[in-house]
Short mmCIF file of C-alpha atoms in Angstrom, two decimals:
data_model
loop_
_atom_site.label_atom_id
_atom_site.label_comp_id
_atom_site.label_asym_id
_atom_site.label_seq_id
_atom_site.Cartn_x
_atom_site.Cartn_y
_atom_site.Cartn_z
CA UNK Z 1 -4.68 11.52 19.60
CA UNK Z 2 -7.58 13.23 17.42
CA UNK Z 3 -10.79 13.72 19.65
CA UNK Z 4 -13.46 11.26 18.31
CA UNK Z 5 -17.30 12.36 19.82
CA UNK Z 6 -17.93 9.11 21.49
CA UNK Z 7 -21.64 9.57 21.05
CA UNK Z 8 -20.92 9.73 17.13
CA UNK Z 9 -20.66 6.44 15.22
CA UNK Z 10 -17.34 6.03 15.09
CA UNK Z 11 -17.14 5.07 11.60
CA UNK Z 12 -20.40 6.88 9.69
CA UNK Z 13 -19.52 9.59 7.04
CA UNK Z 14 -22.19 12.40 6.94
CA UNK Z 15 -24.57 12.84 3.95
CA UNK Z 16 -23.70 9.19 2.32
CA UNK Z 17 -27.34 8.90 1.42
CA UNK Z 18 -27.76 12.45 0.39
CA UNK Z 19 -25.35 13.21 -1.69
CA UNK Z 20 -23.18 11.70 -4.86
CA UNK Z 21 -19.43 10.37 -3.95
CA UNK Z 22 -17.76 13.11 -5.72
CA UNK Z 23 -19.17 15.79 -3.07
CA UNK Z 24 -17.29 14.19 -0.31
CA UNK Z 25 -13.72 15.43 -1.27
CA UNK Z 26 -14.81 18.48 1.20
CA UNK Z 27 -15.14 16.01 3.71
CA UNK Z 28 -12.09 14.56 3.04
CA UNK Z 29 -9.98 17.04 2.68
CA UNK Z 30 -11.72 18.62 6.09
CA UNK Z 31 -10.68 15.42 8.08
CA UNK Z 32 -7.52 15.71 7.04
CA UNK Z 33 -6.78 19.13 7.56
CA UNK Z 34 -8.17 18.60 11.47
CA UNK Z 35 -5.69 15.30 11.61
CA UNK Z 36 -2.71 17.49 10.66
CA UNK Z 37 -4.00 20.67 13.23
CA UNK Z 38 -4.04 18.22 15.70
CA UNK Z 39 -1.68 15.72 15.65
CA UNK Z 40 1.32 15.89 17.87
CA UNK Z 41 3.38 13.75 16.40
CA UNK Z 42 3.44 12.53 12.81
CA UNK Z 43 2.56 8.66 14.56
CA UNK Z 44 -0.53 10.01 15.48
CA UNK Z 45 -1.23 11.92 12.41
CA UNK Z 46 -1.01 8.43 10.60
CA UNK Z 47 -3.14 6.98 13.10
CA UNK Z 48 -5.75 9.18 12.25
CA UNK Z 49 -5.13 9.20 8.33
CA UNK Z 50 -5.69 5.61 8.52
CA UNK Z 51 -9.06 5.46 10.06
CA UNK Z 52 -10.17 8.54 7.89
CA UNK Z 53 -9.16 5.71 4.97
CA UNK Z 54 -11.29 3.10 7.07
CA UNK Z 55 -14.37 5.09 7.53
CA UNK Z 56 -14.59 5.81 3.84
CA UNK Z 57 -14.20 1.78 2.76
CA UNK Z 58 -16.13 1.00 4.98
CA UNK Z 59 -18.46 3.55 3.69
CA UNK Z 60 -18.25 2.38 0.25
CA UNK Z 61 -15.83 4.72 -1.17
CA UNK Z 62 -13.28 2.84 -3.53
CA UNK Z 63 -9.76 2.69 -2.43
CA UNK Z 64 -8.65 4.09 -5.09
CA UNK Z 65 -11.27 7.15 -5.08
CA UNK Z 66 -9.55 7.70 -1.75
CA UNK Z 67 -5.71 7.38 -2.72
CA UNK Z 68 -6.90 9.95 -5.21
CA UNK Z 69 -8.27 12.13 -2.61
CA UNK Z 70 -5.48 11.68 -0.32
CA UNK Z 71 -2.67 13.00 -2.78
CA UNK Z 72 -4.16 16.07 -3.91
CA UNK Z 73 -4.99 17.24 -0.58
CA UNK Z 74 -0.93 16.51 0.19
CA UNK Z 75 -0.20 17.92 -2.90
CA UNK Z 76 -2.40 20.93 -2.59
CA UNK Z 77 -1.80 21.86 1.74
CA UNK Z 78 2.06 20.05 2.38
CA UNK Z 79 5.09 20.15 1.16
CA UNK Z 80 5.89 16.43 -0.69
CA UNK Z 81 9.34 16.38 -0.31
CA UNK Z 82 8.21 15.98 3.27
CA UNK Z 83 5.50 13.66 4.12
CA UNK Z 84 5.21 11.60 0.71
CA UNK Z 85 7.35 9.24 0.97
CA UNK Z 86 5.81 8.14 4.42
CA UNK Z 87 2.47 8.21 2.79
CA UNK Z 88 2.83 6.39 -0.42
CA UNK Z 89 5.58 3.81 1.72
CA UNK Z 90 3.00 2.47 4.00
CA UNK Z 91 3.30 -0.22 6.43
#
């Protein structure tokens, strides 16, 4: 399991006041490059992809703004013969 600060809120996004939408693909692609450093399995990686996803709806962020965000940073950091098809075949 990722470590979540449990004095944090567990579902805020920094700067979502401060700053315009499009500046928080650094965030996401952050998150998600912690989730795969620390995942042990990939069950737990997808654990942790799917509250990323949570956070930023309930944040405001589209769904698709974050399906976007999600396949470049697997296009751009993994290989997609290997985790795509999990990804884009979700249960």
């Amino acid at each position: 399991m990722v470590y979540h600060k449990s004095a944090a809120e567990p579902y805020a996004v920094p700067f979502i006041f401060d700053h315009p939408k499009h500046t928080f693909v650094n965030v996401i692609q952050t998150s998600l490059t912690r989730a795969v450093r620390y995942s042990s399995t990939f069950e737990t990686f997808n654990n942790e992809r799917c509250y990323i996803k949570l956070t930023l709806l309930l944040n405001g962020y589209s769904s698709s703004f974050s399906d976007k965000e999600f396949r470049n940073f697997f296009t751009d950091y993994l290989s997609t013969n290997s985790f795509m098809p999990f990804i884009t075949h979700e249960t």
